[in-house]
PDB file of C-alpha atoms in Angstrom:
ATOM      1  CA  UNK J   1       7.851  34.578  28.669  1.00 59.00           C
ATOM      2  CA  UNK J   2       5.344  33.338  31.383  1.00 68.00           C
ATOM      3  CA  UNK J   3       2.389  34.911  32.601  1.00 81.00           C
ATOM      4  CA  UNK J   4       2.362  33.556  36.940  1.00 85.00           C
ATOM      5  CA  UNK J   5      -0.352  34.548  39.579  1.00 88.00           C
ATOM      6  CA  UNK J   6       0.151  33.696  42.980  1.00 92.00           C
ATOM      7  CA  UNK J   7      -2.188  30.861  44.944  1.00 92.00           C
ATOM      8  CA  UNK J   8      -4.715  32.163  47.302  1.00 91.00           C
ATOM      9  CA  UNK J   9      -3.079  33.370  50.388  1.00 90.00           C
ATOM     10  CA  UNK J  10      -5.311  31.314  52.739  1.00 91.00           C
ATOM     11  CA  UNK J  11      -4.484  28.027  50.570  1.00 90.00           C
ATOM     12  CA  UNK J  12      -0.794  28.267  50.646  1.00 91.00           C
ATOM     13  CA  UNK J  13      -0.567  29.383  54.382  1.00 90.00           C
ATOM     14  CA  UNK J  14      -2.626  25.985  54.587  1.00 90.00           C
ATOM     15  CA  UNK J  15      -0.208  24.154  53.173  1.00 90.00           C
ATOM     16  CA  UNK J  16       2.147  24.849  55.639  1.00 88.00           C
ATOM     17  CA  UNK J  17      -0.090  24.001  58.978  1.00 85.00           C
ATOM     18  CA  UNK J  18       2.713  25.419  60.874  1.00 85.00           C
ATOM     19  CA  UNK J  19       5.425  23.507  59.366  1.00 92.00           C
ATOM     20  CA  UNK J  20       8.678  24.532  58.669  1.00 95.00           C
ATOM     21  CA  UNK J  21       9.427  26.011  55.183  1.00 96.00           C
ATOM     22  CA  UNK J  22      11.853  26.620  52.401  1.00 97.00           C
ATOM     23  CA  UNK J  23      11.396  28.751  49.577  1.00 96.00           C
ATOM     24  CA  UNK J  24      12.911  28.659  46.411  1.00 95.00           C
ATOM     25  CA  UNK J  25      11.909  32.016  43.987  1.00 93.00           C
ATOM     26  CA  UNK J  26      12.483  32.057  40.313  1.00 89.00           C
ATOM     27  CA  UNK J  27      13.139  35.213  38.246  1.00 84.00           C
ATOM     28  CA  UNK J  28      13.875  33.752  34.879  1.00 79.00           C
ATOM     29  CA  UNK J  29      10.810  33.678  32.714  1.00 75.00           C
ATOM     30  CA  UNK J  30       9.254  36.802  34.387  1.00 66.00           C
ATOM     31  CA  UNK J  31       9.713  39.150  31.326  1.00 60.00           C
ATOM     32  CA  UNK J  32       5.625  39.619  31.152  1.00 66.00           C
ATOM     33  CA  UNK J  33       3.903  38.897  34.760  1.00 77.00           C
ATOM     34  CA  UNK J  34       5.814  37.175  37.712  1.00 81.00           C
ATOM     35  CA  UNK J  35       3.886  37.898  40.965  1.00 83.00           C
ATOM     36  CA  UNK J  36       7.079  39.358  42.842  1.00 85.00           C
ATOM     37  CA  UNK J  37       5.436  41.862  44.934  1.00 87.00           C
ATOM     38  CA  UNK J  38       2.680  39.748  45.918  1.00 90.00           C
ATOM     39  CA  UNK J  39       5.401  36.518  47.178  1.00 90.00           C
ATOM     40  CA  UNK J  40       7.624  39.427  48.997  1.00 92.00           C
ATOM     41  CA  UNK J  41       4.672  40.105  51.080  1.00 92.00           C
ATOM     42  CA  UNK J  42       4.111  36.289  51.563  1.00 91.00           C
ATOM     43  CA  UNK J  43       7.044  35.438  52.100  1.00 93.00           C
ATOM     44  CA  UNK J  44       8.018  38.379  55.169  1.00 93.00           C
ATOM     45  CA  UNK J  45       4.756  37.083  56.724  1.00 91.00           C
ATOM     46  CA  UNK J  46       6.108  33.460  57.017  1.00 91.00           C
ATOM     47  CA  UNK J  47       9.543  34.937  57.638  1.00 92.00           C
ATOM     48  CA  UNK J  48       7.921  36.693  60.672  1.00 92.00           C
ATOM     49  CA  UNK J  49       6.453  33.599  61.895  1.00 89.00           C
ATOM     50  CA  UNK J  50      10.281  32.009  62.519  1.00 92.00           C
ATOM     51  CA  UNK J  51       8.551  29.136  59.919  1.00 91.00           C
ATOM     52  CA  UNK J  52      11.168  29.553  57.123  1.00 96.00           C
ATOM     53  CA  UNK J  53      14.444  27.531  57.311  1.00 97.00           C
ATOM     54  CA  UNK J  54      16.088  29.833  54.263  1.00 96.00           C
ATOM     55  CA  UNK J  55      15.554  30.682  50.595  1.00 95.00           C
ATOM     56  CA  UNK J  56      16.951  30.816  46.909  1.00 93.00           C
ATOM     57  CA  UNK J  57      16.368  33.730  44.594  1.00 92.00           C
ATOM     58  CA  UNK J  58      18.120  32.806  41.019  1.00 89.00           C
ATOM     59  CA  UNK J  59      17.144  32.747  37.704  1.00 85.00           C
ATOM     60  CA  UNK J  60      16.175  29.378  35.781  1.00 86.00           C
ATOM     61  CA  UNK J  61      14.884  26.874  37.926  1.00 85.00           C
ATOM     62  CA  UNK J  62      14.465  24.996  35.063  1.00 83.00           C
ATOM     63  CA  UNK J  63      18.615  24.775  34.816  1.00 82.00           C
ATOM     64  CA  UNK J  64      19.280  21.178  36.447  1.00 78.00           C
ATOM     65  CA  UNK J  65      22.962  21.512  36.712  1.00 80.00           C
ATOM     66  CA  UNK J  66      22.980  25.602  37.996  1.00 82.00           C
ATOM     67  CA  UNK J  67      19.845  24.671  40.220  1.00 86.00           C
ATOM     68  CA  UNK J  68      21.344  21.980  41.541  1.00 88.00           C
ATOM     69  CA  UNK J  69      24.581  23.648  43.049  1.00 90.00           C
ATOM     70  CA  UNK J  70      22.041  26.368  44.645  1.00 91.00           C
ATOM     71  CA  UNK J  71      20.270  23.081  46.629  1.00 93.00           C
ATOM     72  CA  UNK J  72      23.528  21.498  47.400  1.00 93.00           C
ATOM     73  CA  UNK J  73      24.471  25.052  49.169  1.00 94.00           C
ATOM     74  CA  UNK J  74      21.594  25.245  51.171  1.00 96.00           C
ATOM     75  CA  UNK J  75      20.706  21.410  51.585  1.00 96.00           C
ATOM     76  CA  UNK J  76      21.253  21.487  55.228  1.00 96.00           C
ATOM     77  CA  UNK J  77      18.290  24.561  56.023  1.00 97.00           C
ATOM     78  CA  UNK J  78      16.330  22.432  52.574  1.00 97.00           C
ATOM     79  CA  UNK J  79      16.809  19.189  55.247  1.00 96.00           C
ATOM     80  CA  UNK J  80      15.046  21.512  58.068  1.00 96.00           C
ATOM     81  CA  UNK J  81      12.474  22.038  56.191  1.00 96.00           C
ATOM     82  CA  UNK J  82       8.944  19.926  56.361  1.00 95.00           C
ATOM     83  CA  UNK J  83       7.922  21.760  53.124  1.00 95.00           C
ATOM     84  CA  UNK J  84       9.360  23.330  49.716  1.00 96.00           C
ATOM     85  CA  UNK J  85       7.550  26.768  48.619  1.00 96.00           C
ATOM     86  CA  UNK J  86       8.505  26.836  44.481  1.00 95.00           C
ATOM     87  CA  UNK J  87       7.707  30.284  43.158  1.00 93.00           C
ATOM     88  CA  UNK J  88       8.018  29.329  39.657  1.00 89.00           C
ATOM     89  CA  UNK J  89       5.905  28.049  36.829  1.00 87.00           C
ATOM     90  CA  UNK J  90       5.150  24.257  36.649  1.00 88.00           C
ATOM     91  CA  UNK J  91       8.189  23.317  34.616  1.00 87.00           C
ATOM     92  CA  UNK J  92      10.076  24.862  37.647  1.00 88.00           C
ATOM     93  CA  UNK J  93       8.232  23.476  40.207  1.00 91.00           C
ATOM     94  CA  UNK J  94       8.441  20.134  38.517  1.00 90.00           C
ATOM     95  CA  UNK J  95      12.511  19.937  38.259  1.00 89.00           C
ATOM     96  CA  UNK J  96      13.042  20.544  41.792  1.00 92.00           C
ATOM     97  CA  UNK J  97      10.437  18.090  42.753  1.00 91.00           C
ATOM     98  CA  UNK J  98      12.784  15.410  40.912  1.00 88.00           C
ATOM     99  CA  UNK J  99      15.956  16.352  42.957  1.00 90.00           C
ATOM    100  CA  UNK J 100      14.111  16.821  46.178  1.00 92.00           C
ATOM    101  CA  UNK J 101      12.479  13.046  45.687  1.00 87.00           C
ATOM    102  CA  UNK J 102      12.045  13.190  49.675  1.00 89.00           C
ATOM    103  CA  UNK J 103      10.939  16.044  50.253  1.00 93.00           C
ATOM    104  CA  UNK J 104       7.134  17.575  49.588  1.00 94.00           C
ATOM    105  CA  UNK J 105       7.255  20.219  47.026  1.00 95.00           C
ATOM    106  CA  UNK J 106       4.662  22.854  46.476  1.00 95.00           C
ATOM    107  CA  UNK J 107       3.515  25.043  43.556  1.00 95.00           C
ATOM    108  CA  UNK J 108       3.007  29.009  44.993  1.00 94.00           C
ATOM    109  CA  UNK J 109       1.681  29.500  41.828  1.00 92.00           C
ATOM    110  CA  UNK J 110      -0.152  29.090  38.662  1.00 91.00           C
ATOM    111  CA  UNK J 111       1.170  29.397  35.136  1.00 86.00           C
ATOM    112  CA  UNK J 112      -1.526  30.571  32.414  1.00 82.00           C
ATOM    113  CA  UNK J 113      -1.493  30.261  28.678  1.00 72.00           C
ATOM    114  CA  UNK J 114       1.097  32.730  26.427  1.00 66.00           C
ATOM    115  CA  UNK J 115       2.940  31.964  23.479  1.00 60.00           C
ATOM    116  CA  UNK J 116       6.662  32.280  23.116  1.00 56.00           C
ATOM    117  CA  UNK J 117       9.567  31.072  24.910  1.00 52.00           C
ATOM    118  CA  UNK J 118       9.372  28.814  28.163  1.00 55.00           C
ATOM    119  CA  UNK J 119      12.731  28.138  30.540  1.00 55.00           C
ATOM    120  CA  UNK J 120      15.832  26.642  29.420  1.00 54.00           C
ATOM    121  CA  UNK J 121      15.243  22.613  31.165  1.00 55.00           C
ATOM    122  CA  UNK J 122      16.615  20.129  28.260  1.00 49.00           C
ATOM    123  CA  UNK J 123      14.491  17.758  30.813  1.00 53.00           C
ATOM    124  CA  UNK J 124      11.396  16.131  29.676  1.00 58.00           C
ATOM    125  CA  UNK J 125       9.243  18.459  31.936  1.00 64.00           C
ATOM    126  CA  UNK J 126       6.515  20.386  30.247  1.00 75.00           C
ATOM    127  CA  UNK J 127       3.573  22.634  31.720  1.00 79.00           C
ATOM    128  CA  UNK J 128       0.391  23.165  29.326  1.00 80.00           C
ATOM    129  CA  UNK J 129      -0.550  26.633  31.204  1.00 81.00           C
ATOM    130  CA  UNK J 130      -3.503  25.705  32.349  1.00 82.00           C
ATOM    131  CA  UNK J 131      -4.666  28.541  34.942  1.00 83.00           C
ATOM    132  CA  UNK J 132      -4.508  26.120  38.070  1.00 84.00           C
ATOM    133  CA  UNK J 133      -2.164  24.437  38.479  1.00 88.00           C
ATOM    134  CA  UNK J 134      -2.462  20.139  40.117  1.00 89.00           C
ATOM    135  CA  UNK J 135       0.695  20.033  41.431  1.00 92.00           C
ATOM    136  CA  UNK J 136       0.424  20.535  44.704  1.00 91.00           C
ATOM    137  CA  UNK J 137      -2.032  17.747  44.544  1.00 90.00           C
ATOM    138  CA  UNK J 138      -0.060  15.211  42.543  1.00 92.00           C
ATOM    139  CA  UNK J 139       3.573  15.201  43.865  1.00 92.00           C
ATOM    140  CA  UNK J 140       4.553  17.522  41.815  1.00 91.00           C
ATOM    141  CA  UNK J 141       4.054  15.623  38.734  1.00 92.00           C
ATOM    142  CA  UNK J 142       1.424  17.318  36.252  1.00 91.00           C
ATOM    143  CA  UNK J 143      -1.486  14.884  35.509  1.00 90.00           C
ATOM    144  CA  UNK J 144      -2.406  17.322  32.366  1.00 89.00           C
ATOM    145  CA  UNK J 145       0.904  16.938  30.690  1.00 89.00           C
ATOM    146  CA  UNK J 146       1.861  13.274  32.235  1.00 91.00           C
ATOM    147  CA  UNK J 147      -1.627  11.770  31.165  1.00 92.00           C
ATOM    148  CA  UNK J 148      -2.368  11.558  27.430  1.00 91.00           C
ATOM    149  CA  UNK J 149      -5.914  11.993  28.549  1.00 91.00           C
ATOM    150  CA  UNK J 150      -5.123  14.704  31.075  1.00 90.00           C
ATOM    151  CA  UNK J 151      -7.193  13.393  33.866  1.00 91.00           C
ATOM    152  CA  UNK J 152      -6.768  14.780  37.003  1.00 88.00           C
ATOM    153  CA  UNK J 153      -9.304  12.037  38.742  1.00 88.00           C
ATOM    154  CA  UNK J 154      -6.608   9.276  38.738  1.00 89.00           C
ATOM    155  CA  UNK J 155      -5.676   6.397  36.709  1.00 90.00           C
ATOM    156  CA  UNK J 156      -8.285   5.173  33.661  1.00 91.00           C
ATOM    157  CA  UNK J 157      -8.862   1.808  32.904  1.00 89.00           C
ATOM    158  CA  UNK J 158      -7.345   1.287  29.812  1.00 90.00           C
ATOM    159  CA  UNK J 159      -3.275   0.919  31.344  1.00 89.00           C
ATOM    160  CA  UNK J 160      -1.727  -1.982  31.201  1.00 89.00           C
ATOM    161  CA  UNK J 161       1.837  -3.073  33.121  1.00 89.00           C
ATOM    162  CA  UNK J 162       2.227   0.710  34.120  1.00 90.00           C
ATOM    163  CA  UNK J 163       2.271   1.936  30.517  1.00 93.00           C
ATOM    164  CA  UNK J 164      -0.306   4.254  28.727  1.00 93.00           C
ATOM    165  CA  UNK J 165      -2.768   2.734  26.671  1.00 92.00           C
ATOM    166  CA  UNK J 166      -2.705   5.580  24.348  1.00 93.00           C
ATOM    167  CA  UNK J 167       1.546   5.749  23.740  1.00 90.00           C
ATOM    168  CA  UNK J 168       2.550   1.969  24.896  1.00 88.00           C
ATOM    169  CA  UNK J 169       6.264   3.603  24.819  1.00 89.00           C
ATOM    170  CA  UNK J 170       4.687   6.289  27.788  1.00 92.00           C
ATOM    171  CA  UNK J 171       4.957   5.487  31.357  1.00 93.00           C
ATOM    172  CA  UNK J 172       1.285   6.002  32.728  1.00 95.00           C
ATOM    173  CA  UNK J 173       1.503   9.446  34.470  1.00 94.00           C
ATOM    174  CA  UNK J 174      -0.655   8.163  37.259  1.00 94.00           C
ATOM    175  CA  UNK J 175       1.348   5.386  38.064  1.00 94.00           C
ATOM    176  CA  UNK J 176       3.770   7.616  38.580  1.00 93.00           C
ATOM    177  CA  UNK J 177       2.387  10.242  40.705  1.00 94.00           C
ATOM    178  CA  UNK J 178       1.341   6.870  42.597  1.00 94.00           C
ATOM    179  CA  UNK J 179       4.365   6.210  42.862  1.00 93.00           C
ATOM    180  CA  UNK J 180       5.366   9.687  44.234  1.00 92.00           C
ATOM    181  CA  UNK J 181       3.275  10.500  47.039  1.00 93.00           C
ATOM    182  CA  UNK J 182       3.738   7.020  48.453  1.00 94.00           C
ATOM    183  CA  UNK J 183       7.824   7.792  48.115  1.00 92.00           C
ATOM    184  CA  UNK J 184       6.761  11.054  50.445  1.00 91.00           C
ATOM    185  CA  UNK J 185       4.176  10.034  52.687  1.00 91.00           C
ATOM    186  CA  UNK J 186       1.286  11.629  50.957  1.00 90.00           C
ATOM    187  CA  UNK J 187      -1.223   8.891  49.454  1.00 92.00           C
ATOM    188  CA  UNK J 188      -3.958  10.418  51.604  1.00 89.00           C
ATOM    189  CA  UNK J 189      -4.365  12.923  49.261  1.00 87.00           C
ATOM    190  CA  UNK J 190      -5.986  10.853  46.736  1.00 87.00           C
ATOM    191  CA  UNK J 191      -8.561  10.519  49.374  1.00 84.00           C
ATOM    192  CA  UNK J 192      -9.583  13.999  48.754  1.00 79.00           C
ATOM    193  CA  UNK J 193     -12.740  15.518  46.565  1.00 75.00           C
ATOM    194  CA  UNK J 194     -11.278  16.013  42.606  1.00 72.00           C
ATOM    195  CA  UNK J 195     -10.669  19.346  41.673  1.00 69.00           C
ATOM    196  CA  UNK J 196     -12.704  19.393  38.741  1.00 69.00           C
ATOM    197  CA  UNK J 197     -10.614  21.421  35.780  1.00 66.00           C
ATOM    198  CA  UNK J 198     -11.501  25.084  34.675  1.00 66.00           C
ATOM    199  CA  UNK J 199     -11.718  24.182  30.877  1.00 63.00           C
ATOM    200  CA  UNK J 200     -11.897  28.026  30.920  1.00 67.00           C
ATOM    201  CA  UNK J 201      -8.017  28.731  31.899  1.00 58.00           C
ATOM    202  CA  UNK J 202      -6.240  26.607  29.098  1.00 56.00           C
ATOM    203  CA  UNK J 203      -4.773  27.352  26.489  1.00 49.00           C
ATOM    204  CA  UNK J 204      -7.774  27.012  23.924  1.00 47.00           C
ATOM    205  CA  UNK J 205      -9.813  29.210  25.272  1.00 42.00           C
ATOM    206  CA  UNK J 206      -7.628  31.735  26.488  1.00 44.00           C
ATOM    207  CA  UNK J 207      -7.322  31.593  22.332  1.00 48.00           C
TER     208      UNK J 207
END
């Protein structure tokens, strides 16, 4: 179960800048709040704008192997794209940003903080819920759930030979996101302002 609010129009329409898109929905987890109505009407407006390539509607994102004979149906309009649209949680979001490792992938929306089931991935993706989601920012690699310290400022100091100081078995989540938006063309968004965190959207508070 999954509580999802759409982006602000005027931020996602900016992160096409005319581009081409592709969107992929996901119905799965949408048993208490999915934003359907809202990405329809989103979704016709960039339909009417001849910007969208084609679209997936399934269930389960999340499901690597069923998700990943939907993208190998559609890879040639996915290959016309500039951009991926992923109406899903962050856990969604996050698995197709793995298989689509050349392609930039964007959250449509954020996930916020309800107890109880979350998707069906046996990957090692996770998404804390946290009312705003970084992705879009990061590669599509959460900094909350990727750094033990959950910064969303970059890399601390205390790393060493790409591993976490806090878990030396962890893979330092920054290195990684590094790591992605180099692989994509996109290190000029660490040049941008932080996004400082809404402490106010996670999951403690909401409590």
């Amino acid at each position: 179960m999954l509580i999802t609010g759409l982006k602000e129009k005027e931020t996602l329409l900016s992160l096409t800048g005319g581009r081409k898109v592709f969107i992929i929905n996901c119905h799965g987890c949408r048993e208490v709040h999915f934003p359907e109505k809202e990405a329809e009407e989103l979704q016709k407006e960039l339909q009417a704008s001849g910007n969208v390539t084609g679209s997936i509607t399934t269930e389960y994102v999340c499901n690597p192997e069923n998700m990943k004979l939907n993208l190998e149906r559609n890879m040639d309009k996915i290959e016309a794209a500039d951009v991926v649209f992923v109406f899903s949680c962050g856990i969604g979001v996050q698995t197709i940003s793995e298989y689509l490792e050349n392609k930039t992938v964007y959250a449509a929306c954020d996930t916020y903080p309800l107890p109880g089931f979350q998707g069906v991935t046996p990957l090692e993706y996770d998404c804390d819920q946290c009312g705003e989601c970084y992705l879009n920012l990061t590669g599509g690699i959460c900094p909350i759930t990727a750094c033990s310290k959950s910064l969303v400022n970059g890399q601390c100091g205390g790393s060493k030979n790409g591993k976490c100081e806090v878990d030396s078995e962890m893979e330092c989540g920054w290195e990684r996101i590094y790591r992605r938006l180099a692989q994509i063309g996109r290190l000029d968004v660490l040049k941008c302002p932080t996004q400082v965190r809404n402490f106010a959207t996670d999951k403690e508070a909401a409590e």
